[in-house]
Short mmCIF file of C-alpha atoms in Angstrom, two decimals:
data_model
loop_
_atom_site.label_atom_id
_atom_site.label_comp_id
_atom_site.label_asym_id
_atom_site.label_seq_id
_atom_site.Cartn_x
_atom_site.Cartn_y
_atom_site.Cartn_z
CA MET A 16 -3.02 -27.14 -21.07
CA ASN A 17 -0.90 -29.73 -23.80
CA GLY A 18 1.76 -27.32 -25.72
CA SER A 19 0.68 -24.24 -24.00
CA TRP A 20 2.29 -21.77 -21.34
CA THR A 21 2.36 -24.39 -19.18
CA SER A 22 4.97 -26.17 -20.85
CA PHE A 23 6.71 -22.80 -22.06
CA GLY A 24 7.62 -22.65 -18.38
CA GLY A 25 6.34 -19.06 -17.50
CA ASP A 26 3.33 -17.51 -17.34
CA LEU A 27 2.84 -14.09 -19.85
CA HIS A 28 -0.46 -11.91 -19.79
CA LEU A 29 -1.14 -10.36 -23.23
CA ASP A 30 -4.14 -8.52 -23.42
CA LEU A 31 -5.00 -7.84 -27.10
CA THR A 32 -8.77 -6.55 -26.03
CA GLU A 33 -8.21 -3.08 -25.86
CA ARG A 34 -5.77 -3.11 -28.67
CA ARG A 35 -8.69 -4.40 -31.04
CA THR A 36 -11.30 -2.28 -29.57
CA SER A 37 -9.06 0.70 -30.72
CA GLY A 38 -9.14 -0.64 -34.41
CA THR A 39 -6.03 -1.99 -34.44
CA GLY A 40 -5.74 -5.17 -36.42
CA LEU A 41 -5.17 -8.64 -34.67
CA ARG A 42 -1.69 -9.38 -36.09
CA ALA A 43 -0.89 -5.81 -35.09
CA ALA A 44 -1.87 -5.98 -31.41
CA LEU A 45 -0.28 -9.10 -31.04
CA GLU A 46 2.93 -7.45 -32.44
CA ASP A 47 2.56 -4.25 -29.76
CA ALA A 48 1.74 -6.45 -26.82
CA LEU A 49 4.80 -8.70 -27.27
CA ARG A 50 6.88 -5.52 -28.28
CA GLU A 51 5.58 -4.08 -25.36
CA ALA A 52 6.49 -6.71 -23.01
CA VAL A 53 9.73 -6.73 -24.02
CA GLN A 54 10.37 -3.28 -23.42
CA ASP A 55 9.18 -2.94 -20.10
CA GLY A 56 11.16 -6.03 -18.75
CA ARG A 57 8.26 -8.51 -18.64
CA LEU A 58 10.31 -10.82 -21.11
CA ALA A 59 13.44 -10.47 -20.45
CA PRO A 60 16.28 -11.10 -23.47
CA GLY A 61 16.82 -14.77 -23.79
CA THR A 62 13.51 -15.56 -22.61
CA ARG A 63 12.14 -18.86 -24.98
CA LEU A 64 8.64 -17.78 -26.10
CA PRO A 65 6.00 -20.68 -26.49
CA SER A 66 5.55 -22.27 -29.94
CA SER A 67 3.10 -20.30 -32.47
CA ARG A 68 0.84 -23.51 -32.05
CA ALA A 69 0.61 -23.07 -28.10
CA LEU A 70 0.26 -19.21 -28.13
CA ALA A 71 -2.29 -19.61 -30.92
CA GLU A 72 -4.00 -22.00 -28.65
CA ASP A 73 -4.06 -19.98 -25.44
CA LEU A 74 -4.94 -16.70 -27.17
CA GLY A 75 -7.61 -18.27 -29.35
CA ILE A 76 -6.46 -16.83 -32.52
CA ALA A 77 -5.09 -18.52 -36.02
CA ARG A 78 -1.43 -19.83 -35.97
CA ASN A 79 -0.79 -17.86 -38.76
CA THR A 80 -1.56 -14.73 -37.02
CA VAL A 81 1.06 -16.12 -34.49
CA VAL A 82 3.80 -16.71 -37.37
CA GLU A 83 3.59 -13.36 -38.88
CA ALA A 84 3.73 -11.45 -35.43
CA TYR A 85 6.96 -13.63 -34.71
CA GLY A 86 8.43 -12.88 -38.27
CA GLN A 87 7.84 -9.13 -38.00
CA LEU A 88 9.61 -8.95 -34.66
CA THR A 89 12.02 -10.77 -35.74
CA ALA A 90 12.37 -8.77 -38.62
CA GLU A 91 12.84 -5.63 -36.28
CA GLY A 92 15.20 -7.17 -34.31
CA TRP A 93 13.02 -7.92 -31.06
CA LEU A 94 13.39 -11.60 -31.24
CA ASP A 95 15.24 -14.27 -32.33
CA SER A 96 14.45 -17.25 -34.09
CA ARG A 97 16.03 -19.94 -35.10
CA GLN A 98 15.13 -23.68 -36.91
CA GLY A 99 15.23 -26.37 -34.35
CA SER A 100 15.49 -23.75 -31.48
CA GLY A 101 12.36 -22.20 -31.17
CA THR A 102 11.74 -18.08 -30.77
CA THR A 103 13.71 -16.45 -27.84
CA VAL A 104 13.82 -12.69 -26.81
CA ALA A 105 16.74 -11.18 -28.37
CA ARG A 106 19.69 -10.41 -26.46
CA ARG A 107 20.27 -7.20 -28.15
CA ALA A 108 16.28 -6.15 -27.45
CA ALA A 109 16.38 -2.63 -26.21
CA PRO A 110 15.57 -1.93 -22.35
CA SER A 111 12.54 -0.24 -20.93
CA PRO A 112 12.11 3.33 -21.99
CA ALA A 113 11.86 4.35 -18.55
CA VAL A 114 15.18 3.18 -17.92
CA ARG A 115 16.82 5.03 -21.11
CA THR A 116 15.17 8.14 -20.13
CA ALA A 117 15.58 8.35 -16.34
CA LYS A 118 17.19 11.41 -14.91
CA PRO A 119 20.26 10.87 -13.43
CA ARG A 120 20.30 11.05 -9.67
CA ALA A 121 22.34 13.27 -7.75
CA ARG A 122 25.22 11.12 -6.35
CA ARG A 123 25.69 10.80 -2.38
CA PRO A 124 28.99 9.78 -0.56
CA ALA A 125 29.08 5.98 -0.12
CA VAL A 126 28.14 5.19 3.51
CA ARG A 127 31.07 2.91 5.04
CA HIS A 128 29.76 3.10 8.44
CA ASP A 129 26.51 2.69 9.60
CA LEU A 130 26.21 4.68 13.08
CA THR A 131 22.10 4.65 12.56
CA SER A 132 20.49 4.54 16.17
CA GLY A 133 17.84 1.48 16.52
CA ARG A 134 19.75 -1.31 14.96
CA PRO A 135 21.48 -4.02 16.33
CA ASP A 136 24.64 -6.34 15.37
CA LEU A 137 23.12 -8.40 12.58
CA SER A 138 26.36 -10.62 12.79
CA LEU A 139 25.26 -11.74 16.50
CA PHE A 140 22.10 -13.32 15.08
CA PRO A 141 22.36 -17.24 16.25
CA ARG A 142 21.90 -18.91 13.09
CA THR A 143 22.89 -22.19 14.54
CA ALA A 144 20.83 -22.21 17.40
CA TRP A 145 17.94 -20.68 15.23
CA LEU A 146 18.29 -23.56 12.84
CA ALA A 147 18.43 -26.02 15.45
CA ALA A 148 15.24 -24.57 17.25
CA ALA A 149 13.45 -24.30 13.74
CA ARG A 150 14.11 -27.61 13.29
CA ARG A 151 12.82 -29.15 16.71
CA ALA A 152 9.63 -26.64 16.46
CA LEU A 153 9.01 -28.21 13.11
CA ALA A 154 9.30 -31.80 13.92
CA THR A 155 6.76 -31.45 16.99
CA ALA A 156 4.41 -28.64 15.75
CA PRO A 157 0.80 -30.16 15.41
CA HIS A 158 -0.24 -30.44 11.75
CA GLU A 159 -3.16 -27.77 12.74
CA ALA A 160 -0.28 -25.14 13.52
CA LEU A 161 0.01 -24.78 9.77
CA GLY A 162 -3.16 -24.03 8.96
CA TYR A 163 -5.18 -20.36 9.95
CA GLY A 164 -4.84 -19.99 13.68
CA SER A 165 -5.99 -17.47 16.26
CA PRO A 166 -4.99 -13.83 15.18
CA LEU A 167 -3.13 -13.63 19.07
CA GLY A 168 -0.24 -15.97 17.50
CA ARG A 169 0.58 -19.46 18.14
CA ILE A 170 -0.01 -20.40 21.57
CA GLU A 171 3.56 -21.52 22.22
CA LEU A 172 4.89 -18.66 21.98
CA ARG A 173 2.01 -16.76 24.10
CA GLU A 174 2.92 -19.27 26.87
CA ALA A 175 6.50 -18.93 26.69
CA LEU A 176 6.40 -15.24 26.50
CA THR A 177 3.95 -15.24 29.47
CA HIS A 178 6.48 -16.81 31.48
CA TYR A 179 9.56 -14.69 30.13
CA LEU A 180 8.35 -11.04 30.44
CA ALA A 181 6.92 -11.97 33.87
CA ARG A 182 10.60 -13.03 34.78
CA VAL A 183 12.45 -10.81 33.00
CA ARG A 184 10.69 -7.90 32.63
CA GLY A 185 8.03 -8.11 35.60
CA VAL A 186 4.84 -7.94 33.01
CA ARG A 187 1.64 -9.52 34.38
CA THR A 188 -0.35 -11.12 31.64
CA ASP A 189 -1.81 -14.31 30.09
CA PRO A 190 -1.65 -15.83 26.89
CA ASP A 191 -5.00 -14.92 26.37
CA HIS A 192 -3.91 -11.19 26.57
CA LEU A 193 -0.89 -11.36 24.29
CA LEU A 194 -1.15 -10.66 20.83
CA ILE A 195 1.61 -11.33 18.23
CA CYS A 196 2.49 -8.78 15.61
CA SER A 197 4.82 -8.19 12.71
CA GLY A 198 6.68 -5.76 14.23
CA VAL A 199 5.74 -3.30 17.24
CA GLN A 200 5.10 -0.62 14.30
CA GLN A 201 1.95 -2.74 13.32
CA GLY A 202 1.36 -3.27 16.79
CA LEU A 203 1.15 0.45 17.09
CA GLY A 204 -1.04 1.09 14.23
CA LEU A 205 -3.79 -1.82 15.40
CA LEU A 206 -3.76 -0.06 18.69
CA CYS A 207 -4.27 3.09 17.35
CA ALA A 208 -7.19 2.09 15.13
CA ALA A 209 -8.68 0.59 18.03
CA LEU A 210 -8.72 3.34 20.17
CA ARG A 211 -10.16 5.55 17.31
CA GLU A 212 -12.96 3.42 17.42
CA ARG A 213 -13.31 3.97 21.04
CA GLY A 214 -13.52 7.86 20.12
CA ALA A 215 -9.95 8.76 20.92
CA ARG A 216 -8.82 11.47 18.48
CA SER A 217 -5.18 12.22 19.86
CA LEU A 218 -2.10 10.51 21.51
CA ALA A 219 0.54 11.96 23.72
CA VAL A 220 4.00 11.38 22.70
CA GLU A 221 7.12 12.49 23.97
CA ALA A 222 8.81 15.50 22.53
CA TYR A 223 11.92 13.48 20.95
CA GLY A 224 10.74 9.89 19.49
CA LEU A 225 10.71 7.93 16.75
CA PRO A 226 9.37 9.79 13.50
CA PRO A 227 8.26 6.38 11.94
CA GLN A 228 5.66 5.70 14.87
CA HIS A 229 4.49 9.23 14.51
CA ALA A 230 3.72 8.64 10.91
CA VAL A 231 1.86 5.45 12.14
CA VAL A 232 -0.32 7.50 14.79
CA ARG A 233 -1.16 10.09 11.87
CA ALA A 234 -1.71 7.28 9.35
CA ALA A 235 -4.51 5.73 12.14
CA GLY A 236 -6.28 8.82 11.85
CA LEU A 237 -4.84 10.47 15.61
CA SER A 238 -3.13 13.66 15.92
CA THR A 239 0.02 13.89 18.00
CA VAL A 240 0.52 16.02 21.54
CA ALA A 241 4.10 16.41 22.41
CA LEU A 242 4.92 15.76 26.28
CA PRO A 243 8.28 17.95 26.93
CA LEU A 244 11.06 15.76 28.70
CA ASP A 245 13.46 16.16 31.12
CA CYS A 246 16.01 13.99 33.11
CA GLU A 247 13.11 12.20 34.56
CA GLY A 248 11.60 11.27 31.21
CA ALA A 249 8.26 12.87 29.99
CA LEU A 250 6.58 15.92 31.84
CA VAL A 251 3.51 13.49 32.31
CA GLU A 252 1.55 16.00 34.45
CA ARG A 253 0.56 17.71 30.79
CA LEU A 254 -1.69 14.62 30.14
CA ASP A 255 -5.14 16.00 30.58
CA ALA A 256 -8.44 14.59 29.01
CA ARG A 257 -7.56 15.75 25.43
CA CYS A 258 -5.59 13.01 25.45
CA GLY A 259 -6.93 9.88 24.27
CA ALA A 260 -4.19 7.63 25.20
CA ALA A 261 -0.15 8.10 25.66
CA LEU A 262 2.92 6.62 24.30
CA LEU A 263 5.58 6.18 26.35
CA THR A 264 9.25 4.87 26.43
CA PRO A 265 9.45 4.33 30.41
CA ALA A 266 12.71 2.06 30.59
CA HIS A 267 14.80 4.10 28.42
CA GLN A 268 13.55 7.31 26.82
CA TYR A 269 14.00 7.14 23.01
CA PRO A 270 16.50 9.18 22.13
CA THR A 271 17.52 10.91 25.04
CA GLY A 272 18.28 7.89 27.01
CA ALA A 273 16.45 9.05 30.51
CA PRO A 274 14.14 6.68 32.63
CA LEU A 275 10.77 7.72 33.67
CA SER A 276 11.14 8.39 37.49
CA ALA A 277 8.77 6.41 39.67
CA ASP A 278 6.54 9.39 40.44
CA ARG A 279 5.64 10.15 37.01
CA ARG A 280 5.26 6.47 36.50
CA ALA A 281 2.42 6.62 39.29
CA ALA A 282 1.25 9.71 37.79
CA ALA A 283 0.45 8.43 34.01
CA VAL A 284 -0.94 5.32 35.48
CA ARG A 285 -3.54 7.48 37.59
CA TRP A 286 -4.21 9.65 34.80
CA ALA A 287 -5.24 6.71 32.60
CA ARG A 288 -7.73 5.28 35.16
CA GLU A 289 -9.08 8.94 36.08
CA GLN A 290 -9.75 9.62 32.60
CA ASP A 291 -10.68 5.82 31.48
CA ARG A 292 -7.25 6.05 29.37
CA TYR A 293 -4.42 3.98 28.10
CA VAL A 294 -0.45 4.09 28.18
CA VAL A 295 1.00 2.53 25.34
CA GLU A 296 4.64 1.33 26.99
CA ASP A 297 7.38 0.52 24.20
CA ASP A 298 9.79 -1.27 25.74
CA TYR A 299 12.12 -1.33 22.83
CA ASP A 300 15.27 -2.43 24.40
CA GLY A 301 14.51 -2.94 28.12
CA GLU A 302 16.72 -6.09 27.87
CA PHE A 303 19.63 -3.83 27.72
CA ARG A 304 20.71 -2.34 30.88
CA TYR A 305 24.41 -2.34 32.07
CA ASP A 306 24.69 -0.01 35.34
CA ARG A 307 22.13 -1.92 36.94
CA GLN A 308 19.08 -4.56 36.51
CA PRO A 309 16.84 -3.47 34.03
CA LEU A 310 13.98 -1.67 35.41
CA GLY A 311 10.51 -3.53 35.50
CA ALA A 312 8.19 -2.75 32.85
CA MET A 313 5.60 0.02 33.97
CA GLN A 314 2.87 -2.32 32.74
CA ALA A 315 2.83 -4.03 36.22
CA LEU A 316 1.44 -0.82 38.09
CA ASP A 317 -2.06 -1.66 36.14
CA PRO A 318 -2.09 -4.18 33.35
CA GLU A 319 -5.98 -2.70 32.65
CA ARG A 320 -4.52 0.86 32.01
CA VAL A 321 -1.14 -0.21 30.42
CA VAL A 322 -0.45 -1.77 26.98
CA TYR A 323 3.04 -3.48 26.97
CA ALA A 324 4.85 -3.58 23.48
CA GLY A 325 7.78 -5.49 23.19
CA THR A 326 9.91 -6.96 20.27
CA ALA A 327 12.86 -9.24 19.25
CA ALA A 328 13.97 -6.52 16.59
CA LYS A 329 17.05 -5.41 18.84
CA SER A 330 17.58 -8.84 20.59
CA LEU A 331 17.54 -10.75 17.38
CA ALA A 332 17.18 -8.93 14.43
CA PRO A 333 14.06 -6.49 12.68
CA GLY A 334 13.73 -8.63 9.73
CA LEU A 335 12.15 -11.81 11.76
CA ARG A 336 9.05 -9.33 12.19
CA LEU A 337 8.14 -10.26 16.03
CA ALA A 338 6.76 -8.48 18.63
CA TRP A 339 3.75 -8.72 21.00
CA LEU A 340 1.63 -6.75 23.07
CA ALA A 341 0.40 -7.49 26.42
CA LEU A 342 -3.29 -6.09 26.38
CA PRO A 343 -5.95 -4.91 28.89
CA ASP A 344 -9.32 -6.72 28.73
CA ALA A 345 -10.90 -4.39 27.09
CA LEU A 346 -8.72 -4.17 23.93
CA VAL A 347 -7.95 -7.93 23.14
CA GLU A 348 -11.21 -8.29 20.99
CA PRO A 349 -10.58 -4.87 19.02
CA VAL A 350 -7.16 -5.28 18.46
CA ALA A 351 -7.31 -8.75 17.71
CA ARG A 352 -10.15 -8.02 14.91
CA LEU A 353 -7.82 -5.56 13.54
CA LYS A 354 -5.28 -8.24 13.32
CA VAL A 355 -7.79 -10.18 11.15
CA LEU A 356 -8.14 -7.36 8.71
CA ALA A 357 -4.33 -6.39 8.55
CA ASP A 358 -2.69 -9.97 7.66
CA THR A 359 -4.95 -12.73 9.55
CA MET A 360 -2.19 -13.51 11.62
CA SER A 361 1.49 -13.33 11.91
CA PRO A 362 4.42 -15.93 10.15
CA VAL A 363 3.89 -19.73 12.23
CA LEU A 364 7.38 -21.01 11.75
CA ASP A 365 9.15 -18.34 13.34
CA GLN A 366 6.54 -18.05 16.51
CA LEU A 367 7.21 -21.59 16.65
CA THR A 368 11.36 -21.26 16.70
CA LEU A 369 11.14 -18.45 18.98
CA ALA A 370 9.13 -20.36 21.68
CA GLU A 371 11.47 -23.24 21.30
CA LEU A 372 14.63 -20.59 21.93
CA ILE A 373 12.71 -19.17 24.90
CA THR A 374 11.80 -22.58 26.60
CA SER A 375 14.78 -24.34 25.75
CA GLY A 376 17.02 -21.34 27.79
CA THR A 377 18.62 -20.43 24.37
CA TYR A 378 17.45 -17.13 24.03
CA ASP A 379 18.43 -15.77 27.76
CA ARG A 380 22.12 -17.38 27.00
CA HIS A 381 21.93 -15.06 23.84
CA VAL A 382 20.91 -11.75 25.27
CA ARG A 383 23.48 -12.37 27.86
CA ARG A 384 26.31 -12.56 25.03
CA CYS A 385 24.33 -9.46 23.49
CA ARG A 386 24.40 -7.06 26.46
CA LEU A 387 28.13 -8.06 27.19
CA HIS A 388 29.07 -7.19 23.61
CA TYR A 389 27.34 -4.15 23.26
CA ARG A 390 28.57 -2.91 26.69
CA ARG A 391 31.89 -3.12 25.58
CA ARG A 392 31.13 -1.13 22.64
CA ARG A 393 29.53 1.30 24.67
CA ASP A 394 32.42 1.83 26.45
CA ARG A 395 34.95 1.85 23.40
CA LEU A 396 32.50 4.78 22.27
CA VAL A 397 32.86 6.54 25.41
CA ALA A 398 36.58 6.27 25.62
CA ALA A 399 37.28 7.21 21.83
CA LEU A 400 35.03 10.53 22.22
CA ALA A 401 36.96 11.42 25.46
CA GLU A 402 40.45 11.29 24.04
CA HIS A 403 39.23 12.79 20.83
CA ALA A 404 36.45 14.83 21.48
CA PRO A 405 36.45 15.89 25.13
CA HIS A 406 34.63 19.03 24.44
CA VAL A 407 31.12 16.33 23.32
CA ARG A 408 29.27 15.23 26.19
CA VAL A 409 27.62 11.42 25.90
CA THR A 410 24.35 11.03 27.45
CA GLY A 411 21.66 8.19 27.50
CA ILE A 412 24.30 5.34 27.94
CA ALA A 413 22.86 3.43 30.84
CA ALA A 414 20.96 1.00 28.40
CA GLY A 415 20.24 0.46 24.85
CA LEU A 416 21.94 0.57 21.88
CA HIS A 417 22.64 4.04 20.91
CA ALA A 418 24.09 7.38 22.67
CA VAL A 419 23.61 11.19 22.47
CA LEU A 420 26.27 13.27 21.56
CA GLN A 421 25.83 16.82 23.19
CA LEU A 422 27.65 19.57 21.90
CA PRO A 423 28.19 23.09 23.60
CA PRO A 424 26.15 25.89 22.84
CA GLY A 425 27.80 27.84 19.72
CA ALA A 426 29.18 24.68 18.16
CA THR A 427 29.14 23.75 14.81
CA PRO A 428 25.33 23.90 13.65
CA GLU A 429 23.47 20.16 13.55
CA ALA A 430 22.83 20.51 10.10
CA GLU A 431 27.00 21.36 9.19
CA LEU A 432 27.79 18.26 11.31
CA LEU A 433 25.63 15.70 9.59
CA ALA A 434 27.19 17.20 6.25
CA ARG A 435 30.46 16.59 7.27
CA ALA A 436 29.39 12.82 8.65
CA GLU A 437 28.00 12.16 5.09
CA ALA A 438 30.95 13.63 3.47
CA ALA A 439 32.86 11.11 5.69
CA GLY A 440 30.57 8.26 4.91
CA LEU A 441 28.84 7.92 8.28
CA ALA A 442 25.14 7.04 8.33
CA LEU A 443 23.84 8.79 11.23
CA SER A 444 21.08 11.11 12.67
CA GLY A 445 20.54 14.35 14.49
CA LEU A 446 18.59 14.86 17.14
CA GLY A 447 16.31 17.25 15.50
CA TRP A 448 15.07 14.68 13.10
CA HIS A 449 13.41 12.88 16.45
CA ARG A 450 11.29 16.00 17.19
CA ALA A 451 7.19 14.88 17.74
CA ASP A 452 6.82 18.50 15.99
CA PRO A 453 8.93 19.19 13.71
CA ARG A 454 8.17 22.87 13.80
CA ALA A 455 9.51 22.94 17.17
CA ARG A 456 13.24 24.22 17.74
CA GLU A 457 15.70 23.38 20.68
CA ALA A 458 16.08 25.76 23.23
CA GLU A 459 18.36 28.54 22.70
CA ASP A 460 20.75 27.69 25.50
CA ALA A 461 20.86 24.06 23.86
CA GLY A 462 23.78 22.90 21.57
CA PRO A 463 23.59 20.39 18.42
CA ALA A 464 23.25 17.03 19.05
CA LEU A 465 23.49 13.47 17.50
CA VAL A 466 21.94 10.14 17.98
CA ILE A 467 24.53 7.43 17.52
CA GLY A 468 23.91 3.68 16.93
CA TYR A 469 26.90 1.66 18.14
CA ALA A 470 25.60 -1.63 17.62
CA THR A 471 25.53 -1.99 13.82
CA PRO A 472 29.19 -2.05 12.69
CA ALA A 473 30.74 -5.42 12.24
CA GLU A 474 33.49 -5.67 14.69
CA HIS A 475 36.16 -5.22 12.57
CA ALA A 476 34.97 -2.25 11.04
CA PHE A 477 34.39 -0.43 14.37
CA PRO A 478 37.58 0.89 15.26
CA ALA A 479 37.17 2.83 11.77
CA ALA A 480 33.77 4.03 12.36
CA LEU A 481 34.96 5.62 15.69
CA GLU A 482 37.83 7.14 14.15
CA ALA A 483 35.66 8.76 11.40
CA LEU A 484 33.08 9.79 13.96
CA CYS A 485 36.00 11.55 15.83
CA GLY A 486 37.38 13.20 13.01
CA VAL A 487 33.62 14.68 12.20
CA LEU A 488 33.62 16.16 15.83
CA ARG A 489 37.14 17.11 16.39
CA THR A 490 36.51 20.26 15.25
CA GLY A 491 32.62 20.41 16.17
#
């Protein structure tokens, strides 16, 4: 369309119909629409407006109406109009009323040290290797890879993961039973929706876990049943026919750190078989074990009763939104169908790049480097606490990217410790935040506990983060 918004370089929706219907004249309606566009920020200061002829053509109104509206708004100070320069939004134009009248928010101390659990050191992301793999993957990808594909994900990644997971985690699956999803959260939501279609009404979860996952379960229409924990993991003997499925973290319970014992793994699988149920195995950090070889996946005990959920969020970065489900045969179709409804399929180029990283061996080398880095971080945390806060007991450190700091009974309450941490610029969480049932309380003889992620701070900032943490705990 010659001389219209296309030549102006931007699109702006101006709806004059409602204003005219309310009895406002055409010129006044145009003035109101333009004034509102400036006020709410759709037309930023300095933006060049279309010529009066172009705007009149786009709106189907007389050019004189636009000329008069521009003139009025220029006189009011909303617009600037100069000979030979066209009409622009005045740089002195008032900001949005929402900005002017917004109530000031309470100021919180600035976060200087991020010790939030569940986050990797993003500076370790293999940018050079990722870029090289992306180039190779894009250069060799067939044209059809860039179109709409299977909701299960690209076959290249599913084949690479089939071999990798079998070799590293002992997972028994094949490409036709793997589904690539946009993070474990999405995968869990799809699973819960599929289980609800099959008649499930509740999901058993560990008494302490990840609250966002609990929210996903409830959003899918399932209630949660909390399983107590001890040093052998979840008390799976509490599973019964009322539970439609169970969500467990067998390799490294999140956040307490206890692995699920062999007897309880077998008992959970036996329950799933006898009750025609499923166990969802969240293997969120299975590659990061420091005291011995990583425990094999529980899924290998019965691939038709255990759903394996893995992710690249800890090994690479959560921003990639790459995770995978190894599904029993009966769940492949319903979960894939729900994936189509959610977002059709996960981004292709990142899938192809990860497949290239895995098949080239680069991913293995990267994971080994990360494992060594995080083990050193863990050791520095433990040493600092032993020296400066010896009353604190450190648990859950055999694997993963976090530790639980248990204070003795009668110590400073958890809420007060968190307030001290916030005042010191530390971002961290208390164990209580992780309760599956927020109404529950710790046993009376248990002291307060903090969950510390030791992976996130940059290397140069880690000593200061440890010093700040020890300062908070020293008088705890």
